[in-house]
Short mmCIF file of C-alpha atoms in Angstrom, two decimals:
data_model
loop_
_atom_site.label_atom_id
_atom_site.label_comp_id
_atom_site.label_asym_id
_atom_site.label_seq_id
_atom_site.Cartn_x
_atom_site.Cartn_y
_atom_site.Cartn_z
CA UNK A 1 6.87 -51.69 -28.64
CA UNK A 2 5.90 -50.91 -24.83
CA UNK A 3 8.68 -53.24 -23.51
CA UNK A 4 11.38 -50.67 -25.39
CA UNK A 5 9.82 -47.75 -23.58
CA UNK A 6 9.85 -49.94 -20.27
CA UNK A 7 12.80 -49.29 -17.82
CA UNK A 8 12.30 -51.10 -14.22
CA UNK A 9 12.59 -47.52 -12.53
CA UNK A 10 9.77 -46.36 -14.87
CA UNK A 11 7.84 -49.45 -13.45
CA UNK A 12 8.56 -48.25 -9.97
CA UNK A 13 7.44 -44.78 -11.10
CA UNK A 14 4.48 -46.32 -12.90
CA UNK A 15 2.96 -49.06 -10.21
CA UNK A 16 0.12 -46.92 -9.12
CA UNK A 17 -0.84 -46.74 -13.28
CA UNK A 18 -0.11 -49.99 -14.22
CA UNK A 19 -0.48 -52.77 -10.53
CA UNK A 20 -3.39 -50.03 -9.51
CA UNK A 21 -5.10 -48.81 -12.93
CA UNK A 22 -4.50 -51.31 -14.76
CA UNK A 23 -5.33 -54.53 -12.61
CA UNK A 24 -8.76 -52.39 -11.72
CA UNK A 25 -9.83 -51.72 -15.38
CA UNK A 26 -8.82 -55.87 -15.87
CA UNK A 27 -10.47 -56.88 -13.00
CA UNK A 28 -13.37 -54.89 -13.62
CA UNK A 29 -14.24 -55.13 -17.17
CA UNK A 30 -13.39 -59.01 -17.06
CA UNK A 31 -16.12 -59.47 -14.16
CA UNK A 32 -18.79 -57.49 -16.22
CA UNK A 33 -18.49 -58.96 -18.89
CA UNK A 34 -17.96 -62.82 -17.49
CA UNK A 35 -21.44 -61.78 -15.88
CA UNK A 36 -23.12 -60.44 -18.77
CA UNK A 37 -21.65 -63.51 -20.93
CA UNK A 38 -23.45 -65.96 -18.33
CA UNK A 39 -26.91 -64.17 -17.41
CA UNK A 40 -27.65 -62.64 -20.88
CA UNK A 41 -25.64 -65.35 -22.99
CA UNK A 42 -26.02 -68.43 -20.78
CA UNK A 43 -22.12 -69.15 -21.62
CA UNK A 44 -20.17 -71.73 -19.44
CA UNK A 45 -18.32 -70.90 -16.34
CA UNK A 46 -14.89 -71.63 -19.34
CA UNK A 47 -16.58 -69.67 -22.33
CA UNK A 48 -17.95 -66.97 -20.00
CA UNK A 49 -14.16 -66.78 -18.21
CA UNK A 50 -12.16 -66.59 -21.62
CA UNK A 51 -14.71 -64.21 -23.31
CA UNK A 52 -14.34 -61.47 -20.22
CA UNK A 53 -10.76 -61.57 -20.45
CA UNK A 54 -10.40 -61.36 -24.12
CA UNK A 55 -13.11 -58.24 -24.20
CA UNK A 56 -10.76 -56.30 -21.26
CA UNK A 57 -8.18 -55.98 -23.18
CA UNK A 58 -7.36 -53.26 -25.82
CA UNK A 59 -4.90 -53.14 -28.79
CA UNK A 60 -1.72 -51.10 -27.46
CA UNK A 61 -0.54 -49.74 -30.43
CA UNK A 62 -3.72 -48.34 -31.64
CA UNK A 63 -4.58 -46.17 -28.16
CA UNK A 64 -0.95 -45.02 -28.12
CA UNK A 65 -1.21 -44.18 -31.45
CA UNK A 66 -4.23 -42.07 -30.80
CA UNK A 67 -2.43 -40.25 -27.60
CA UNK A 68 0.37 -39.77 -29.28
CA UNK A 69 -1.38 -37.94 -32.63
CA UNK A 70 -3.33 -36.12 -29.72
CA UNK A 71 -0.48 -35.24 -28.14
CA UNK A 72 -2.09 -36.68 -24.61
CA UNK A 73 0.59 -39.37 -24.05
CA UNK A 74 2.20 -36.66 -21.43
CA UNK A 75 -0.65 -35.90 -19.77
CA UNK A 76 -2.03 -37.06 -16.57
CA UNK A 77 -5.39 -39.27 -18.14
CA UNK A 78 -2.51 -40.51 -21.05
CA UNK A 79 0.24 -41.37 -18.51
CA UNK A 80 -2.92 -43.63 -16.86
CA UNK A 81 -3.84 -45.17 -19.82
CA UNK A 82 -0.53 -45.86 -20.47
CA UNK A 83 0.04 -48.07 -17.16
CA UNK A 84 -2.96 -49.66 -18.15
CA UNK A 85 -2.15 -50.49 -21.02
CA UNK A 86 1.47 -51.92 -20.05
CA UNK A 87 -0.75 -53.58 -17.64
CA UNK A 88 -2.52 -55.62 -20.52
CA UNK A 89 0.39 -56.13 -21.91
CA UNK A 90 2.14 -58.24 -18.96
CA UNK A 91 -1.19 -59.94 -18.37
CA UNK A 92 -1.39 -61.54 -22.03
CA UNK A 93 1.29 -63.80 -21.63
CA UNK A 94 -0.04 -64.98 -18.41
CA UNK A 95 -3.60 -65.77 -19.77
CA UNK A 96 -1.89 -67.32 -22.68
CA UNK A 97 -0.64 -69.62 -20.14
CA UNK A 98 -3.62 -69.85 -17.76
CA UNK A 99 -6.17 -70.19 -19.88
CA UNK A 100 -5.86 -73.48 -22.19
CA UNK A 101 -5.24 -74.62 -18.13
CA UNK A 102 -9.21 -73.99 -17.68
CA UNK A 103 -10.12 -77.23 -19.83
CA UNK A 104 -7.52 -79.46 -17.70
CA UNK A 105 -9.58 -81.85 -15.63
CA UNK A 106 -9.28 -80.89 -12.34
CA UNK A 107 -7.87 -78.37 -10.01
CA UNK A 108 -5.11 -81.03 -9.34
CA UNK A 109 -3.96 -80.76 -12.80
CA UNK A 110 -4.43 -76.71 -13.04
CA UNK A 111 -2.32 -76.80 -10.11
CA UNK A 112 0.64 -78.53 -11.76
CA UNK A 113 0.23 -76.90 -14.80
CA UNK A 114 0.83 -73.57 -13.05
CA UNK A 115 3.82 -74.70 -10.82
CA UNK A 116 5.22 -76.13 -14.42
CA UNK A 117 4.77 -72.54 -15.64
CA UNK A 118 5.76 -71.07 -12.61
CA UNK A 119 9.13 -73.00 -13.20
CA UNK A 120 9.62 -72.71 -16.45
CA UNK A 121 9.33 -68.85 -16.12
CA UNK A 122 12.14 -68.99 -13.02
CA UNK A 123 14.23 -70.47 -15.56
CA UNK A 124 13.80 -68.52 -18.73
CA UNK A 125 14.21 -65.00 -16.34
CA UNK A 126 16.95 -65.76 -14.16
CA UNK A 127 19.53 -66.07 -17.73
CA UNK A 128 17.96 -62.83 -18.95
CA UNK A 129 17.93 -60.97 -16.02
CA UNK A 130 21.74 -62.29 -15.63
CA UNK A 131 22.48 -61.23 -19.39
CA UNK A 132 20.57 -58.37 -19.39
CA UNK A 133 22.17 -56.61 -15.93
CA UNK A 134 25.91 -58.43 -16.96
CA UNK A 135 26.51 -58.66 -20.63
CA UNK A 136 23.98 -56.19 -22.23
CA UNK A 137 25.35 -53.14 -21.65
CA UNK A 138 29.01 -54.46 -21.86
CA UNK A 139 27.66 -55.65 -25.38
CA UNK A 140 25.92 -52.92 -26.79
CA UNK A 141 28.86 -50.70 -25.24
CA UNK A 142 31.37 -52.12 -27.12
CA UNK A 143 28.90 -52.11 -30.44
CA UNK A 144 28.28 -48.78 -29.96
CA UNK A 145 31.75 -47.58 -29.44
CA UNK A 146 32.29 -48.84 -32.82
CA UNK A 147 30.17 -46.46 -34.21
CA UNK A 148 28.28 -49.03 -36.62
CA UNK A 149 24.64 -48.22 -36.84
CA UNK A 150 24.29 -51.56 -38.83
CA UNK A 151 26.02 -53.73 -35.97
CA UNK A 152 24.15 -51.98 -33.71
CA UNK A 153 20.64 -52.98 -34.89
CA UNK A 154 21.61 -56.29 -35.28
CA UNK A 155 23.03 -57.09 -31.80
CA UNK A 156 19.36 -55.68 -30.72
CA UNK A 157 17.36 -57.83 -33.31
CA UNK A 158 19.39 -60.82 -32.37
CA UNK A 159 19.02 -59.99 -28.58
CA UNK A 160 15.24 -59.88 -29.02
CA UNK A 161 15.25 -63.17 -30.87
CA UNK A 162 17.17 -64.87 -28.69
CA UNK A 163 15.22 -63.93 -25.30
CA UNK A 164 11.93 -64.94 -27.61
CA UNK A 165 13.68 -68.30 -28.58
CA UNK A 166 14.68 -68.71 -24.89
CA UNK A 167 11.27 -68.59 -23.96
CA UNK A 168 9.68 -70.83 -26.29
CA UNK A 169 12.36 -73.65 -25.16
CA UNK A 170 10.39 -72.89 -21.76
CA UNK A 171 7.32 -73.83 -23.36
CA UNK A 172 6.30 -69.78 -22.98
CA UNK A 173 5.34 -66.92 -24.86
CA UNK A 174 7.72 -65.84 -27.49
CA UNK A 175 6.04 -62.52 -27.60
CA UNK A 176 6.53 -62.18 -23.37
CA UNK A 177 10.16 -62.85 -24.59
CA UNK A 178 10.09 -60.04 -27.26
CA UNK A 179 8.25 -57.94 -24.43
CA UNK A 180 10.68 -58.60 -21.82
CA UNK A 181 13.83 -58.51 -24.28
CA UNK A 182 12.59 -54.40 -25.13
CA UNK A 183 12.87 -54.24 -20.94
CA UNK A 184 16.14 -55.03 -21.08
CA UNK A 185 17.32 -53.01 -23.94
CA UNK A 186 15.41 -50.27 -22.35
CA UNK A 187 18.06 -50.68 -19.66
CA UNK A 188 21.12 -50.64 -21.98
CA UNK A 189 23.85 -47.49 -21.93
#
């Protein structure tokens, strides 16, 4: 879902929401808890770290759900949750990747494993940003000119499962891929 309703001038539109908002809430609720989990709990630095991230985030489709049968999702406190929520949403993927790191050995070997990441991310986004600002919309144009519905939904479901497959030959998350592949058909004619 989100990544369909995502368009990168709705992220401009949004930053205060989601880089604002949403990194607070994160920030916040992951400090409190990774706190709590090693004064009250007596967790490790590790267990302490993974259990404050994993208790800041929220499931997505359940809130919007709730907004939208409240009909809030337009409103001012739902356009907020909104950004924070899309703000979970791009922070997953990058604690999927971070976190096994915390177990490494070593700042030396964090260190790497983040540059590897860092790299391998470079190289799975520069095709898709290519593809997705070059041969999307000429793509989906010419599907859509056809006027089959049918070919239509399957140049999108083999668009999103080719950026996911992308990103798992870059040792990443497939579902950053499915997130990032909505982005782009966001951005489609």
């Amino acid at each position: 879902g989100m990544g369909l309703e995502l368009s990168l001038d709705r992220l401009k539109n949004m930053r205060r929401d989601v880089f604002g908002l949403g990194l607070a809430q994160f920030a916040v609720t992951s400090a409190v808890i990774f706190a709590f989990g090693r004064a009250a709990l007596g967790l490790t630095q590790v267990q302490a770290i993974i259990l404050g991230t994993a208790l800041s985030l929220s499931s997505s489709a359940f809130a919007l759900q709730l907004l939208d049968e409240s009909k809030e999702r337009g409103t001012t406190h739902g356009r907020s949750a909104f950004g924070i929520l899309l703000f979970q949403d791009l922070v997953v993927p990058v604690l999927l990747v971070l976190l096994p790191m915390l177990n490494a050995g070593g700042s030396g070997a964090i260190l790497a494993a983040v540059k590897d990441a860092g790299t391998n991310a470079l190289l799975a986004l520069v095709p898709v940003i290519f593809a997705g600002r070059f041969l999307l919309n000429r793509a989906f144009g010419f599907v859509a000119g056809s006027g089959n519905t049918m070919a239509l939904r399957a140049l999108s479901f083999f668009t999103v499962l080719g950026m996911c497959y992308m990103f798992q030959v870059f040792s990443l998350s497939n579902t950053l891929g499915a997130f990032v592949a909505g982005g782009a058909l966001s951005e489609t004619a």
